[in-house]
CSV table of C-alpha atoms in Angstrom, one decimal:
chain,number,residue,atom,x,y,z
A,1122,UNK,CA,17.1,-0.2,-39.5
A,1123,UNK,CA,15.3,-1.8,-42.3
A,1124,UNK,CA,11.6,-2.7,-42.2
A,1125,UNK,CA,10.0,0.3,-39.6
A,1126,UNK,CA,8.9,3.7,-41.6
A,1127,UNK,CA,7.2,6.4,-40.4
A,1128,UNK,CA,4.1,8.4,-41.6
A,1129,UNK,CA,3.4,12.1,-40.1
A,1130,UNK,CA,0.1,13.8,-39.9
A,1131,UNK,CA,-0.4,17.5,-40.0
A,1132,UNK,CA,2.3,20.1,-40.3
A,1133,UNK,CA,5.9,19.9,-38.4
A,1134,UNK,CA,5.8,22.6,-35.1
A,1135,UNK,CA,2.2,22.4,-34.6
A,1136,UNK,CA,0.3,21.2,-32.1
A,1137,UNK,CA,-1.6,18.4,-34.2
A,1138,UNK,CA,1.8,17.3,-35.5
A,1139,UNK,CA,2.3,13.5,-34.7
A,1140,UNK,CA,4.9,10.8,-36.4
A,1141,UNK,CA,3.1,7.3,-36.1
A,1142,UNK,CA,5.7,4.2,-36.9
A,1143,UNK,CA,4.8,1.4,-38.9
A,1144,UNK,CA,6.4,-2.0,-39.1
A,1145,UNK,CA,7.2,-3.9,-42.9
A,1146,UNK,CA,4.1,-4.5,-43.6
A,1147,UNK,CA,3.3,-1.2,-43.3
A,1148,UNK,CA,1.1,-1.3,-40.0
A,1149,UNK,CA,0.9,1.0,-37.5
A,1150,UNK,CA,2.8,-0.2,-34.6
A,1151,UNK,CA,3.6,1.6,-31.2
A,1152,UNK,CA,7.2,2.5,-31.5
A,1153,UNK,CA,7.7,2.4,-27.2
A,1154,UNK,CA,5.7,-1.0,-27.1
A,1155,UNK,CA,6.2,-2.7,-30.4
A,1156,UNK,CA,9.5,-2.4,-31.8
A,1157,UNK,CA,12.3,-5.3,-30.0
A,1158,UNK,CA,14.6,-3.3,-27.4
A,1159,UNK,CA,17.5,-5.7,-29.4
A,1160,UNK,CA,18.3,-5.5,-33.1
A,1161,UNK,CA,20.7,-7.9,-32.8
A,1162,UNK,CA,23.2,-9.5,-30.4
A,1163,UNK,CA,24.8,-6.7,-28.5
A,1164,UNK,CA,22.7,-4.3,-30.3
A,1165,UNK,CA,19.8,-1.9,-29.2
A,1166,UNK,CA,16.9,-0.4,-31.3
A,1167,UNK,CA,17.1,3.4,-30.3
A,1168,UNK,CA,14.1,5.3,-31.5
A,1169,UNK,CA,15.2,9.0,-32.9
A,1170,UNK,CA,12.9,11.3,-31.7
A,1171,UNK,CA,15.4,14.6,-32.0
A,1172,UNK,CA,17.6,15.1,-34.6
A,1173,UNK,CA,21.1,16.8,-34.0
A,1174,UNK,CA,21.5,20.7,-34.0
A,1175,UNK,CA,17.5,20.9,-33.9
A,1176,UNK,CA,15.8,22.7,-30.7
A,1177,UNK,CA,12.1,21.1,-31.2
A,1178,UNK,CA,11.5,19.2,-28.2
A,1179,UNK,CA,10.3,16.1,-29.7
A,1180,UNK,CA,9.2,12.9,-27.8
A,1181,UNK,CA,7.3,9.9,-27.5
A,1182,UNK,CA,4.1,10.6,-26.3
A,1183,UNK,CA,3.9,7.9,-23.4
A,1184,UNK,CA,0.2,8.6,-22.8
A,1185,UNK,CA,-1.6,9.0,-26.3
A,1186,UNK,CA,-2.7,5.7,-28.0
A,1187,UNK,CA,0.3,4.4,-30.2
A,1188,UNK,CA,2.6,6.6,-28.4
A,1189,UNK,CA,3.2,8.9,-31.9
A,1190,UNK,CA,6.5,11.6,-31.4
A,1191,UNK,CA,4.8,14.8,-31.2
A,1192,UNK,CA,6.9,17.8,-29.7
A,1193,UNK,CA,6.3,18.4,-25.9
A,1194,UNK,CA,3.7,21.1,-24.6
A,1195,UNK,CA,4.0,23.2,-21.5
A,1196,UNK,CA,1.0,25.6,-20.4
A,1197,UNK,CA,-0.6,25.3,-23.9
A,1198,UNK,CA,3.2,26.3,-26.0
A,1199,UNK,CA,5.8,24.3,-28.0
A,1200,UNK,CA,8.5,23.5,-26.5
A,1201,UNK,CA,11.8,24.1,-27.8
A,1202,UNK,CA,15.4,23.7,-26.0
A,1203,UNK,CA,17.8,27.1,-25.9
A,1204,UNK,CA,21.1,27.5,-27.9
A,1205,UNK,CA,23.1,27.4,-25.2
A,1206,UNK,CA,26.7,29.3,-25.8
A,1207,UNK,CA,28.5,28.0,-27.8
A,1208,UNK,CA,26.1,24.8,-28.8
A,1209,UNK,CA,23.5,24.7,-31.4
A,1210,UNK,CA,20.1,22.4,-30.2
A,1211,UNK,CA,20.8,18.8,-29.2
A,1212,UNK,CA,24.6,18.1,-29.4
A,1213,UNK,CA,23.1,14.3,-30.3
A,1214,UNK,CA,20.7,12.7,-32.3
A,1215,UNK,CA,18.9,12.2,-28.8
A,1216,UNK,CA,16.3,9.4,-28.6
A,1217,UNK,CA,15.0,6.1,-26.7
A,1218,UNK,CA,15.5,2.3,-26.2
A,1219,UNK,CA,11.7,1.3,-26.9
A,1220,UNK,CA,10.2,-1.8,-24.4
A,1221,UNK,CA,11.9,0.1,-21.6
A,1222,UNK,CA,10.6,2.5,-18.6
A,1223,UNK,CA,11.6,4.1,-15.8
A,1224,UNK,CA,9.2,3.6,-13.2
A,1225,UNK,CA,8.3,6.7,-10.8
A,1226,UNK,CA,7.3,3.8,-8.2
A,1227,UNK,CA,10.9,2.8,-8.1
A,1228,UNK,CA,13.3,4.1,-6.0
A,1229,UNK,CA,16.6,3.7,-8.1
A,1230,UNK,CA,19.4,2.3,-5.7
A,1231,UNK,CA,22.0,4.3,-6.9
A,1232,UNK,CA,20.5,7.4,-7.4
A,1233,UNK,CA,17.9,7.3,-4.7
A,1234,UNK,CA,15.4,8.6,-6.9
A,1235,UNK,CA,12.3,7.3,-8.6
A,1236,UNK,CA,12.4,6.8,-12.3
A,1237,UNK,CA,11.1,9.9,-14.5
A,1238,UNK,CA,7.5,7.7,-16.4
A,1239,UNK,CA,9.5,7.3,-19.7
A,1240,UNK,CA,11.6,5.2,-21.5
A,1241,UNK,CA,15.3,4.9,-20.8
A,1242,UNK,CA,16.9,8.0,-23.0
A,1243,UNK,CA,19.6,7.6,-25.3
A,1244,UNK,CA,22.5,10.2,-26.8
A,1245,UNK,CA,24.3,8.8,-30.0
A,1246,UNK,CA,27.7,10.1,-31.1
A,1247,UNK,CA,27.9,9.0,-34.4
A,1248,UNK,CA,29.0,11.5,-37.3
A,1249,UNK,CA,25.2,11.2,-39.1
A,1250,UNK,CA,22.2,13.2,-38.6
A,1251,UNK,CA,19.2,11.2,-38.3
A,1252,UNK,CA,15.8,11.5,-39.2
A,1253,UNK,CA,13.0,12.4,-36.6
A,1254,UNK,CA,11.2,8.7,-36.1
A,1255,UNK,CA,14.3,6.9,-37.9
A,1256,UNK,CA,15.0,3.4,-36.3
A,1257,UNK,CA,18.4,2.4,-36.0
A,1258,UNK,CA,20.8,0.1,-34.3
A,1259,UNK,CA,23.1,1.3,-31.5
A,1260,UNK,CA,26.4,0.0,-29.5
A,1261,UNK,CA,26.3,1.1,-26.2
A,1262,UNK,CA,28.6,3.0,-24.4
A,1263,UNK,CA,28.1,3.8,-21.4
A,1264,UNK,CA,25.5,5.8,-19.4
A,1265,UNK,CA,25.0,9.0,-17.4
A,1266,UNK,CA,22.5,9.4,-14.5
A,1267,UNK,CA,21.2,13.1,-14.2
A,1268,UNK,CA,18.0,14.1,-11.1
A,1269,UNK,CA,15.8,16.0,-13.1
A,1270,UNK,CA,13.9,17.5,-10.4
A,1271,UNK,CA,14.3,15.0,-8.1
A,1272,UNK,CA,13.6,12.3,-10.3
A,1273,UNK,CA,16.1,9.5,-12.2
A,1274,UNK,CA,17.1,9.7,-15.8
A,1275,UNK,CA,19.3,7.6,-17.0
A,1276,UNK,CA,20.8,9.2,-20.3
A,1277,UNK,CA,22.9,6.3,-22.4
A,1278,UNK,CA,25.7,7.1,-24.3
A,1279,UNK,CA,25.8,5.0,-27.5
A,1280,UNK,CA,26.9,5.1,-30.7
A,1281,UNK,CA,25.0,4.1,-34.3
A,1282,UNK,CA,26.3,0.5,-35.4
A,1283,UNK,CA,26.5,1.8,-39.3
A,1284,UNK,CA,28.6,4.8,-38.7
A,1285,UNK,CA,31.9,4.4,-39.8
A,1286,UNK,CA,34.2,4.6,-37.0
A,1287,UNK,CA,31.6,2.2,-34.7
A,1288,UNK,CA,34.2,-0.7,-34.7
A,1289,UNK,CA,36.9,2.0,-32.6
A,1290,UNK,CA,34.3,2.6,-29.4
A,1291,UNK,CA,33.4,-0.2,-27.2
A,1292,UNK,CA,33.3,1.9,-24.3
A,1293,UNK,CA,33.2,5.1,-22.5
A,1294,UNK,CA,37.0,5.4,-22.2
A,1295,UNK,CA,36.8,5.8,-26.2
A,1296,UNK,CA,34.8,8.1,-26.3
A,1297,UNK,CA,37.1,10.1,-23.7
A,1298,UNK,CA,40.1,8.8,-26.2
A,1299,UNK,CA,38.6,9.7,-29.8
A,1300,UNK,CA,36.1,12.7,-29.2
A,1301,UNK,CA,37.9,14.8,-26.4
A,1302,UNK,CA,35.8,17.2,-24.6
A,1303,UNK,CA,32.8,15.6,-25.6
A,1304,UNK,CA,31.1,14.2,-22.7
A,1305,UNK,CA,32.3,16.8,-20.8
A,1306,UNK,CA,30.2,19.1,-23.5
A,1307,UNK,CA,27.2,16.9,-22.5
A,1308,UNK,CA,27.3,17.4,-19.0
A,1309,UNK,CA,27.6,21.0,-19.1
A,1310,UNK,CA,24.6,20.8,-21.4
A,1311,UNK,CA,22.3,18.5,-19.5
A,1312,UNK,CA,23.4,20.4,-16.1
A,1313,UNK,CA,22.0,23.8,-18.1
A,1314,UNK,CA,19.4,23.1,-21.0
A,1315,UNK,CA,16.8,24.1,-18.4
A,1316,UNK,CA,18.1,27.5,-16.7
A,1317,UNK,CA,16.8,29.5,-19.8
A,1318,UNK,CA,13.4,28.5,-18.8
A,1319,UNK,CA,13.8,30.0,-15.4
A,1320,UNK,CA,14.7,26.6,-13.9
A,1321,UNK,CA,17.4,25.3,-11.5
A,1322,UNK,CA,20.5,23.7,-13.0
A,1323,UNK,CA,19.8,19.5,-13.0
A,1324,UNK,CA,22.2,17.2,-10.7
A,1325,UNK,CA,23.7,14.3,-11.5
A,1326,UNK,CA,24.8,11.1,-9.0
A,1327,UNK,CA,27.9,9.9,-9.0
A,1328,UNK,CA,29.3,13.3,-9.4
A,1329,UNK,CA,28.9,13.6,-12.7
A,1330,UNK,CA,31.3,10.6,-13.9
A,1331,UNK,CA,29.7,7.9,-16.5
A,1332,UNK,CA,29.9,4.8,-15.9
A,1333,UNK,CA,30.9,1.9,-18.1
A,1334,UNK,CA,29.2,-0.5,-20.7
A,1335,UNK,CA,28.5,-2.9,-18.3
A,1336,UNK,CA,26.9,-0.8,-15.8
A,1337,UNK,CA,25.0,1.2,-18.5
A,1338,UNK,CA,23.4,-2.4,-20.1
A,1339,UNK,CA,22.5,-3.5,-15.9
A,1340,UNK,CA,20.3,-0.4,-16.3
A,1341,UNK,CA,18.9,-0.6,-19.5
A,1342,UNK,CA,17.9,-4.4,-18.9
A,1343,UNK,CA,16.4,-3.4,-15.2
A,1344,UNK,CA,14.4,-0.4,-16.8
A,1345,UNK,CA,12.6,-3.3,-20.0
A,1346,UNK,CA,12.3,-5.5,-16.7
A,1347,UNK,CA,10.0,-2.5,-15.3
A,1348,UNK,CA,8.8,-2.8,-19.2
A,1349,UNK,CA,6.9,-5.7,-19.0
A,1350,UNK,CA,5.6,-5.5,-15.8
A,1351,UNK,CA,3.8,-2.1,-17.3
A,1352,UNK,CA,2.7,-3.7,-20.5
A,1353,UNK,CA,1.7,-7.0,-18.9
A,1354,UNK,CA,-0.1,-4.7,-16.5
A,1355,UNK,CA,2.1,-6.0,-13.6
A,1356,UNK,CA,2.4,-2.2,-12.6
A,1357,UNK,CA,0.0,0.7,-12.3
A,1358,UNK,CA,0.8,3.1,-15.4
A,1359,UNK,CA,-1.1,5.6,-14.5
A,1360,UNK,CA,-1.9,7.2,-17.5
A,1361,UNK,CA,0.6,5.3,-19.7
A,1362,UNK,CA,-0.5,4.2,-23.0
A,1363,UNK,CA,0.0,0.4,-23.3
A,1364,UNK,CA,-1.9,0.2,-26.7
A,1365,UNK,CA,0.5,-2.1,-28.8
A,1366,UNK,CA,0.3,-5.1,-31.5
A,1367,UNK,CA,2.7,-7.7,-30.7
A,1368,UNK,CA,3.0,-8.1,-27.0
A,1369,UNK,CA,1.5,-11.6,-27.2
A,1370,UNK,CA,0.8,-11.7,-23.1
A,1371,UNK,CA,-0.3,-8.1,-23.2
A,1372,UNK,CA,-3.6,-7.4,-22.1
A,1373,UNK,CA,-3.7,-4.3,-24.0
A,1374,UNK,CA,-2.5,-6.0,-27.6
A,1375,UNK,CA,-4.9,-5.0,-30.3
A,1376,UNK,CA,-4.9,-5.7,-34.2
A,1377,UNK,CA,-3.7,-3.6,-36.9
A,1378,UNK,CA,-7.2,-2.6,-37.9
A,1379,UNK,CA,-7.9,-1.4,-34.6
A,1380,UNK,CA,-4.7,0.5,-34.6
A,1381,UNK,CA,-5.6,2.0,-38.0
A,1382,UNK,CA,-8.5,3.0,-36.7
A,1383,UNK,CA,-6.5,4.8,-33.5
A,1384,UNK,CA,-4.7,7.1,-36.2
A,1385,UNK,CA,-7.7,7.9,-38.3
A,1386,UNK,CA,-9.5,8.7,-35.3
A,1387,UNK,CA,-7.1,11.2,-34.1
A,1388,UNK,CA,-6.2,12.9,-37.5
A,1389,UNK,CA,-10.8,13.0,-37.7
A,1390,UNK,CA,-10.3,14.8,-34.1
A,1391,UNK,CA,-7.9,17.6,-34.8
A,1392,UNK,CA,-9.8,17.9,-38.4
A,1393,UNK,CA,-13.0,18.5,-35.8
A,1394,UNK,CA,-10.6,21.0,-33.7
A,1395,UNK,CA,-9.6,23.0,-36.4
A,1396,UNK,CA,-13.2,23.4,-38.1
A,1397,UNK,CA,-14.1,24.8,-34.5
A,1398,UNK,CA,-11.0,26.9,-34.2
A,1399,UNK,CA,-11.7,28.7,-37.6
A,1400,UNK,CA,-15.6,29.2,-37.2
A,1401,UNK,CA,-14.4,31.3,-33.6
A,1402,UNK,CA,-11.8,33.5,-35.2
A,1403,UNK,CA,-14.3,34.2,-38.2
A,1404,UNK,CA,-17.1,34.7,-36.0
A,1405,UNK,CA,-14.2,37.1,-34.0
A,1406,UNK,CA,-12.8,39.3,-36.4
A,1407,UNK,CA,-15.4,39.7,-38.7
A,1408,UNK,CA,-13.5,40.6,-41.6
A,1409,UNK,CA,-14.1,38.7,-44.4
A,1410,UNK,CA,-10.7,39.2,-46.3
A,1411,UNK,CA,-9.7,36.3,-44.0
A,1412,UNK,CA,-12.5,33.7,-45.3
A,1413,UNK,CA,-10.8,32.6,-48.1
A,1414,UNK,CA,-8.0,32.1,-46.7
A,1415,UNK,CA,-9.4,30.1,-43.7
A,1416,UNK,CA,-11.5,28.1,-45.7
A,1417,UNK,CA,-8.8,26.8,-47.6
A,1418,UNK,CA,-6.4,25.7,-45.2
A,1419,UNK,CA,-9.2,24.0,-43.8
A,1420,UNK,CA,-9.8,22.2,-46.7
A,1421,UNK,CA,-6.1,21.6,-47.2
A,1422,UNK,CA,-5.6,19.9,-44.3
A,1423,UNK,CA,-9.1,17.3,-44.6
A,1424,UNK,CA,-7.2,16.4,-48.1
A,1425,UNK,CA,-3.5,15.8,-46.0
A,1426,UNK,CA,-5.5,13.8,-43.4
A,1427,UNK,CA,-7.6,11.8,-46.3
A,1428,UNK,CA,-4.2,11.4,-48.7
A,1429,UNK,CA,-1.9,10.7,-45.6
């Protein structure tokens, strides 16, 4: 969608890496908090945050300031999803609906779970790869509830309004119609994506069967209910980031300066991290064929940060 853009800082598949979002006026913005949940009438904003066929586990980060994508860490490693036979990565561009949140204080009624602390997930169909931080408009579908261990998320089934063949699916039962197999695909990959990590296959409620449209948009409109009780600090975040721009009865709304100085801040602290990182390995190996070397990807990066 026209008028957000995205900036990244540091190098793709490192730990530093981040994609911030800015608005038109090229401002930082918080892509959870500040971009609309609608685009238009019957529309939703989805927020790409995985491209399809990738495996970098890429996400909003719910508790940093701005809530930049970086890639998800477990015990101090990237995290990347399997190939799982015969798929390659995300079978979806694989994103979220920003101003939305599944709250782990609610117990969801149909699932009889609490929600999983992140906004409502979305898979889109369309025939386009999209770019990691791309904004774009979305039809939905219909939705999917998986328990990943033991708690709700919702994963919506929509479809990108510019692709060409948006005007044929208006619900689920076209996606059955026009792209057999499919869904069925993204069950069997939701229910396994984890068991290469040594981890239980998920569950789903309503044994595995998606629901329609109508249900799917109940959800998404009860999860930016739970929204704005977290931004208008209604509800206990715990941890959440509610840093944002626009949210005019947000207590946590801050101006672009302030943002600006969010971003510089943190591309100052990794800068401050890796000086620290490559006095320790020199002091370590004490060979000084690597100096050089060290030095100047040190000095590379203070330029990237400066430039970026």
């Amino acid at each position: 969608m026209s008028g957000f853009s995205t900036e990244e800082r540091a190098a793709p598949f490192s730990l530093e890496y981040r994609v911030f979002l800015k608005n038109e006026k090229g401002q930082y913005i918080s892509p959870f908090h500040d971009i609309p949940i609608y685009a238009d009438k019957d529309v939703f904003h989805m927020v790409v945050e995985v491209p399809r066929w990738s495996n970098a586990k890429m996400e909003i980060a719910t508790k940093d300031p701005l809530n930049p994508i970086k890639q998800d860490v477990k015990k101090g490693k990237l995290r990347y999803v399997a190939n799982l036979f015969p798929y390659k990565g995300y079978i979806w561009n694989y994103g979220a609906i920003p101003q939305t949140w599944e709250d782990p204080g609610h117990n969801d009624k149909h699932t009889g779970c609490c929600g999983d602390n992140d906004p409502i997930d979305v898979c889109e169909i369309g025939s386009k790869v999209c770019a990691r931080g791309e904004i774009i408009g979305v039809k939905v579908l219909g939705i999917l509830a998986m328990i990943d261990e033991g708690e709700t998320d919702w994963k919506v089934i929509a479809i990108n309004v510019d692709d060409p063949d948006a005007a044929n699916y208006n619900d689920i039962n076209d996606v059955k119609r026009l792209k057999p197999g499919y869904l069925e695909a993204t069950v069997d990959w939701f229910r396994r994506y984890k068991v290469p990590d040594g981890k239980p296959e998920n569950e789903f409620a309503f044994n595995a069967e998606f629901k329609d449209k109508d249900f799917a948009i109940d959800i998404i409109k009860s999860t930016h209910d739970h929204w704005k009780a977290l931004v208008t600090k209604k509800t206990n975040g715990k941890g959440i980031s509610c840093m944002n721009t626009t949210v005019s009865e947000s207590p946590f709304k801050c101006d672009p300066d302030a943002a600006r100085a969010i971003v510089d801040a943190v591309c100052k602290s990794f800068l401050k991290k890796r000086k620290t990182w490559l006095l320790k390995t020199m002091m370590l190996n004490g060979e000084r064929k690597y100096l050089f070397q060290q030095i100047l990807e040190c000095l590379l990066y203070a330029y990237y940060c400066v430039e970026s």
